[in-house]
Amino acid sequence: MNTETDTAKPSKQSNTDNRPYAVILYGATSFVGQITAHYLTNFLSNAKNKDGSNITWAIAGRDEDKLNKLQSKLESKVDIIIANSKDSASLDDMTKQTQVIISTVGPYLKYGEPLIKSCAENGTDYVDLTGEAIFIKDMMDKYQDTAKQSGARIVNSCGFDSIPSDLGVYFLQEKAEEKFGETCNVINMRVKAAKGGISGGTIASMASIFEEAGEDKSRRKQVANPYLLNDDAEAPNVRQDNVSKPKYDSNHKRWLAPFVMATINTRIVHRSNQLLSYEYGRDFKYDEAMWMQDGVKGKLSSYAMSAGLLGFATAMMIKPSRELLSKHVLPKAGSGPSKDEQENGYFDIRHFGETAKKDTITVKVTGDKDPGYGSTSRMIAQAALCLAQDVSKEDVGGGFWTPASAMGDNLISRLEEHSGLSFEVVDG
């Protein structure tokens, strides 16, 4: 698939090939940062990937003692870099030393901008795990031109939100073109099954979004815009379906419930469509939901989940209830699922596509670890390595990208080979 030429060919790019590190993991002592550090250490130490043995990387953060403690637990020694989001000079010193930065420091609305700014100014590629669409919008508005000029490829949402959704749609559209000679103008993503925990960091990110939306009407309008991340002058205005309450799916005989990550995943998919020159079509429709059982039990589960999500969102938008939940109920920062829970988790999602001629195709995307941590740590690590090793700046230039538009088939291959993910066409 082709990308937009104006984004792919910036007027000036920095050469990062001679920098001492291919990857620096910033926020390495965070919950997901530590998981990612262990994965990178094990993967690169036993690399069966292209030039894996030549990859030099480092861990970074603001607390030297915590970094030393983490380093002592890794299977092989890696360098340590001290950098602080409140110290722009330390960030610049770090970003000038590497081809790609992995950022696990959230909530990104509160802590993410200084690092994006540094990467954009210094021509450094960047990947993160944000599920905060309004953060991405803010950063695009401020640093898109800078990133294009420097050659920095900024790729947000490289974890469970939104790689399975974004690459699942990309993969389905490729297969639809092969099979039918056209892409699908409607795709419904359904979470068939998932098992995993939630960390304090994820809760903090959700809280920051609800806090912004609760205090600012314009933010609520942004959150509701399915084309928030489409920054072209002629962005589509097709009405998008939004599964925000219980709904019965008569095609598959299941009840549906809202999927908490749909608000970020759908925005990323629509941006991919833009960056791929609207190869999915300007009338493309996409939605996400959770599959429940058929019958009374499925109906009750759908209503219960819908009510729970609405109640949680409402409570998190009001300061007293948000503080009460954060203090006494929700997981604390730095906490998360155990190693066994991460290893024994999984996800199974389905993309159902239909062309304008009513031809249909179904794609199954699965992961063999906890989606938010075990699988996410592998996804972001491989996304960073993909940018460093597989995608030249001549092919994909500076600017704000999505996983599908920047890395596409290269990343799918890496994820299937090294991350326990699979993408396959299946019977409906």
C-alpha atoms as one frame of an Amber mdcrd trajectory, in Angstrom:
protein
   0.000   0.000   0.000   1.220   3.498  -0.762   1.654   6.363   1.656   1.120
  10.068   1.152   4.058  11.588  -0.667   3.965  14.890   1.192   4.446  13.124
   4.509   6.910  10.542   3.238   9.395  13.018   1.757  10.359  15.788   4.195
  12.557  18.585   2.922  15.370  17.828   5.364  16.284  14.731   7.359  18.973
  14.034   9.912  21.201  10.995   9.551  20.857   8.863  12.688  22.743   5.786
  11.453  25.956   6.780  13.232  24.359   7.211  16.666  25.663   4.876  19.391
  22.282   3.281  20.155  19.637   1.806  17.908  17.020   1.911  20.691  16.690
   3.581  24.076  13.881   2.462  26.381  12.743   5.529  28.331  10.672   4.857
  31.431  12.362   1.488  31.796  11.500   1.179  35.503   7.753   1.632  34.980
   5.616  -1.503  35.203   5.416  -2.113  31.448   8.912  -0.651  30.999  10.443
  -3.400  33.114   8.579  -6.094  31.173   9.785  -4.539  27.919  13.384  -4.359
  29.197  13.388  -8.058  30.034  11.854  -8.945  26.689  14.383  -6.860  24.746
  17.263  -8.343  26.705  16.141 -11.904  26.076  15.217 -11.286  22.461  18.430
  -9.526  21.482  20.605 -11.936  23.431  19.102 -14.849  21.536  18.285 -12.950
  18.378  17.286 -14.874  15.324  16.422 -11.628  13.581  18.197  -9.565  10.976
  21.406  -8.120  12.475  19.982  -8.692  15.960  23.390  -9.348  17.445  24.515
  -5.878  16.362  21.721  -3.991  18.082  23.014  -1.700  20.831  20.409  -0.344
  23.221  20.073   1.306  26.620  17.588   1.826  29.427  16.763   5.332  30.578
  14.839   7.216  33.228  15.210   9.742  36.010  15.997   7.451  38.965  19.524
   6.027  38.785  19.023   3.683  41.740  15.954   2.089  40.179  17.732   1.768
  36.838  20.711   0.084  38.493  18.368  -2.315  40.265  16.654  -3.153  36.974
  19.980  -3.559  35.198  21.105  -6.085  37.823  18.083  -8.262  37.025  18.568
  -8.317  33.256  20.257 -11.304  31.639  22.877  -9.143  29.951  24.259  -5.739
  30.854  22.922  -2.679  29.077  23.924   0.953  29.389  22.037   3.360  31.631
  21.107   6.914  30.674  19.700   9.445  33.129  17.033  11.714  31.666  14.106
  13.601  33.136  11.020  14.950  31.375  11.397  18.149  33.398  14.966  18.666
  32.125  14.941  19.388  28.391  18.746  19.328  28.148  18.852  15.768  29.509
  16.160  14.701  27.043  18.051  16.246  24.123  21.242  14.539  25.232  19.393
  11.211  25.266  17.479  11.573  21.987  20.613  12.653  20.099  22.257   9.332
  20.999  19.712   6.942  19.482  17.799   6.102  16.343  14.566   5.228  18.179
  13.074   6.063  21.575  10.564   3.750  23.249   8.477   5.725  25.743   6.481
   3.986  28.473   6.108   7.141  30.584   2.435   7.966  31.069  -0.036   9.462
  31.478   1.209  10.992  28.250  -1.082  14.018  28.583   0.832  14.925  31.730
   4.360  13.755  30.974   4.664  13.015  27.256   5.155  16.330  25.461   8.785
  17.161  26.355  10.037  13.875  24.896   7.962  14.212  21.710   9.356  17.737
  21.301  12.937  16.552  21.764  12.540  13.680  19.293  10.870  15.921  16.709
  13.622  18.524  16.975  16.488  16.026  16.905  15.280  13.738  14.103  14.789
  10.787  16.459  12.177   8.137  15.785   9.705   7.490  18.588   7.147   4.862
  19.638   4.841   4.842  22.645   1.855   3.097  24.212  -0.563   5.978  24.510
  -4.273   5.382  24.298  -4.887   9.108  24.677  -6.176  10.365  21.320  -6.348
  13.965  22.481  -2.656  13.795  23.400  -1.780  12.598  19.904  -3.886  15.398
  18.424  -2.129  18.006  20.572   1.308  16.706  19.584   0.442  16.549  15.885
  -0.758  20.150  15.963   2.440  21.318  17.664   5.200  19.157  16.172   4.099
  17.707  12.835   6.000  20.269  10.772   9.090  19.978  12.976   9.108  16.181
  12.686   8.725  16.331   8.905  11.685  18.676   8.638  13.965  16.684  10.953
  12.942  13.231   9.668  11.627  12.040  13.047   9.009   9.307  12.620   6.557
   9.577  15.523   4.431   6.432  15.875   1.970   6.454  18.768  -0.190   3.619
  20.104   2.171   0.694  19.519   0.681  -1.657  22.109  -2.614  -3.520  22.454
  -4.056  -0.165  21.627  -3.807   0.006  18.729  -1.661  -2.540  16.868  -4.122
  -5.493  16.692  -6.882  -3.175  15.450  -4.757  -1.100  13.084  -2.743  -3.953
  11.569  -5.791  -6.227  11.587  -7.636  -3.782   9.330  -4.528  -3.297   7.164
  -4.083  -7.073   6.790  -7.770  -7.609   5.996  -7.736  -4.899   3.330  -4.686
  -6.439   1.661  -6.409  -9.817   1.553  -9.660  -8.273   0.301  -7.782  -6.586
  -2.555  -6.158  -9.908  -3.448  -9.425 -11.833  -3.306 -12.010  -9.338  -4.590
  -9.989  -6.664  -6.360 -11.250  -4.005  -3.941 -11.045  -3.096  -0.277 -13.879
  -3.340   2.236 -15.863  -0.191   2.900 -17.206  -1.581   6.186 -15.234  -3.433
   8.877 -16.534  -4.451  12.300 -13.959  -5.483  14.902 -15.180  -7.752  17.691
 -13.253  -8.857  20.762 -14.161 -12.535  20.940 -12.049 -13.340  24.003  -9.374
 -11.722  26.143  -7.724 -12.489  29.456  -5.451 -10.039  31.234  -4.990  -7.580
  34.045  -4.783  -3.826  34.313  -2.025  -1.672  35.802  -2.023   1.555  37.765
  -0.410   3.293  34.810  -3.318   2.419  32.515  -5.794   3.698  35.081  -3.802
   6.928  35.418  -3.941   7.453  31.650  -7.697   6.895  31.615  -8.110   9.262
  34.540  -6.186  12.015  32.735  -8.509  11.761  29.706 -11.658  11.834  31.814
 -10.284  14.729  33.852  -9.673  16.780  30.691 -13.066  15.876  29.235 -14.849
  16.622  32.496 -13.365  20.091  32.815 -13.339  21.242  29.178 -16.285  21.061
  26.773 -13.986  21.364  23.755 -12.115  18.273  24.947 -15.385  16.320  25.126
 -16.058  17.336  21.538 -12.590  16.124  20.516 -13.047  12.789  22.274 -16.318
  12.248  20.371 -14.826  13.005  16.928 -14.060   9.765  15.016 -11.798  11.719
  12.629  -9.882  13.556  15.358  -6.519  12.421  13.970  -7.306  13.029  10.295
  -5.498  16.305   9.676  -6.027  16.646   5.936  -8.116  19.472   4.518 -10.751
  17.099   3.137 -11.184  14.601   5.955 -14.250  12.354   5.544 -17.446  13.136
   7.403 -19.174   9.758   7.085 -21.248   8.996  10.149 -19.512   6.236  12.100
 -21.320   3.613  14.150 -20.410   3.627  17.835 -21.340   0.685  20.035 -21.870
   2.697  23.229 -24.739   0.632  24.665 -26.021  -2.967  24.522 -26.790  -4.121
  21.005 -27.737  -7.458  19.446 -25.676  -8.700  16.505 -28.153 -10.736  14.465
 -25.516 -11.763  11.904 -23.464 -13.623  14.496 -26.192 -14.202  17.072 -24.377
 -12.502  19.928 -24.917  -9.545  22.189 -22.453  -6.667  21.932 -21.060  -4.408
  24.628 -18.822  -1.329  24.364 -15.078  -1.906  24.077 -13.129   0.500  26.261
 -10.290   0.922  23.733 -12.530   1.671  20.758 -12.154   5.440  21.209  -8.416
   5.275  20.463  -8.358   2.309  18.065 -10.966   3.712  15.687  -9.150   7.056
  15.499  -5.859   5.336  14.685  -7.489   3.220  11.958  -9.047   6.282  10.319
  -5.696   8.084  10.391  -4.067   5.059   8.759  -6.651   5.292   6.020  -5.656
   8.919   5.424  -1.927   8.179   5.407  -2.479   5.284   3.012  -4.078   7.755
   0.575  -7.578   6.565   1.536  -7.054   3.112   0.095  -9.847   1.895   2.406
 -12.125   4.460   0.731 -13.474   7.832   1.811 -16.774   6.171   2.742 -15.005
   3.642   4.986 -16.850   2.725   8.195 -15.257   1.026  11.178 -16.433   0.157
  14.686 -15.366  -2.019  17.621 -17.260  -3.907  20.320 -17.019  -6.780  22.784
 -18.739 -10.055  21.914 -21.036 -11.515  24.567 -23.027 -14.738  24.534 -26.405
 -15.184  22.908 -29.550 -15.377  25.005 -30.456 -13.952  28.390 -27.004 -14.431
  29.916 -25.327 -12.546  27.079 -27.908  -9.772  27.269 -27.410  -9.347  30.999
 -23.621  -9.334  30.580 -23.872  -6.693  27.872 -26.073  -4.438  29.990 -23.842
  -4.950  33.033 -20.658  -4.065  31.148 -22.273  -1.051  29.486 -23.552   0.246
  32.820 -20.197  -0.372  34.473 -18.259   1.522  31.807 -20.728   4.417  31.865
 -20.584   4.591  35.654 -16.797   4.472  35.659 -16.518   7.198  33.017 -18.997
   9.414  34.852 -17.232   8.944  38.186 -13.811   9.647  36.678 -15.022  12.915
  35.137 -16.018  14.284  38.556 -13.079  15.307  40.737 -14.268  14.048  44.177
 -15.310  10.616  42.900 -12.189  10.385  40.710  -9.951  11.044  43.705 -11.918
   8.596  45.856 -11.631   5.799  43.300  -7.956   6.511  42.629  -7.105   6.486
  46.325  -9.125   3.545  47.583 -10.277   1.315  44.708  -8.126   1.426  41.572
  -4.643  -0.110  41.100  -1.744   2.124  42.157   1.003   3.328  39.809   3.702
   0.696  39.385   1.321  -2.190  40.057  -0.127  -4.654  37.580  -0.740  -8.309
  36.753   1.690 -10.927  38.011   4.181 -12.680  35.743   1.964 -15.776  35.689
  -1.064 -13.669  34.750   0.919 -12.035  31.951   2.124 -15.398  30.635  -1.306
 -17.042  30.854  -3.229 -14.192  29.253  -4.328 -14.037  25.631  -6.587 -12.233
  23.183  -8.654 -13.262  20.175 -10.226 -10.541  18.034 -12.065 -10.761  14.725
 -12.387  -8.269  11.877 -15.449  -8.750   9.672 -15.120  -6.952   6.340 -17.644
  -6.282   3.601 -17.059  -4.686   0.198 -19.442  -2.389  -1.630 -20.420  -5.438
  -3.708 -21.288  -7.331  -0.486 -18.349  -9.735  -0.670 -17.241 -10.669   2.841
 -13.968 -11.637   4.500 -13.002 -12.359   8.108  -9.596 -11.943   9.744  -8.564
 -13.383  13.101  -5.876 -11.634  15.174  -4.607 -13.432  18.279  -1.929 -12.992
  20.903  -0.609 -15.596  23.336   0.123 -13.327  26.324  -1.745 -10.868  28.526
  -2.846  -8.218  25.986  -1.955  -5.103  27.964   1.475  -6.181  29.213   2.850
  -9.533  28.068   1.839  -8.900  24.439   2.121  -5.117  24.557   5.764  -5.187
  25.676   6.604  -7.371  22.674   4.612  -5.229  20.267   6.290  -1.954  21.200
   9.756  -3.519  21.259   9.312  -4.985  17.787   7.832  -1.714  16.504  10.960
   0.120  17.644  13.260  -2.482  16.069  11.192  -2.378  12.883  11.732   1.385
  12.563  15.438   0.985  13.320  16.111  -1.953  10.981  13.389  -2.411   8.388
  11.969   0.965   7.339  14.280   3.508   5.723  13.683   7.229   5.983  13.672
   7.361   2.201  10.600   5.109   2.190   8.898   6.618   5.245   9.926  10.135
   6.164   9.372  12.341   9.159   5.989  13.063  10.661   3.266  11.499  12.778
   2.424   7.990  11.603   0.437   4.962  12.693   1.736   1.390  13.003   0.010
   0.310   9.774   1.024   3.319   7.673   4.653   3.398   8.844   5.486  -0.297
   9.140   2.672  -2.393   7.655   3.834  -5.777   6.378   7.273  -5.437   7.978
   5.745  -5.164  11.431   3.220  -7.930  10.842   6.088 -10.275   9.914   8.029
  -9.331  13.043   5.023  -9.752  15.323   4.189 -13.169  13.916   7.773 -14.365
  14.121   8.808 -12.892  17.460   5.803 -11.716  19.478   3.266 -14.528  19.621
   0.753 -12.691  17.417  -0.969 -14.211  14.412  -2.940 -12.701  11.536  -5.016
 -15.054   9.400  -8.053 -15.167   7.156 -10.701 -17.494   8.581 -14.238 -18.604
   7.801 -16.821 -16.214   9.243
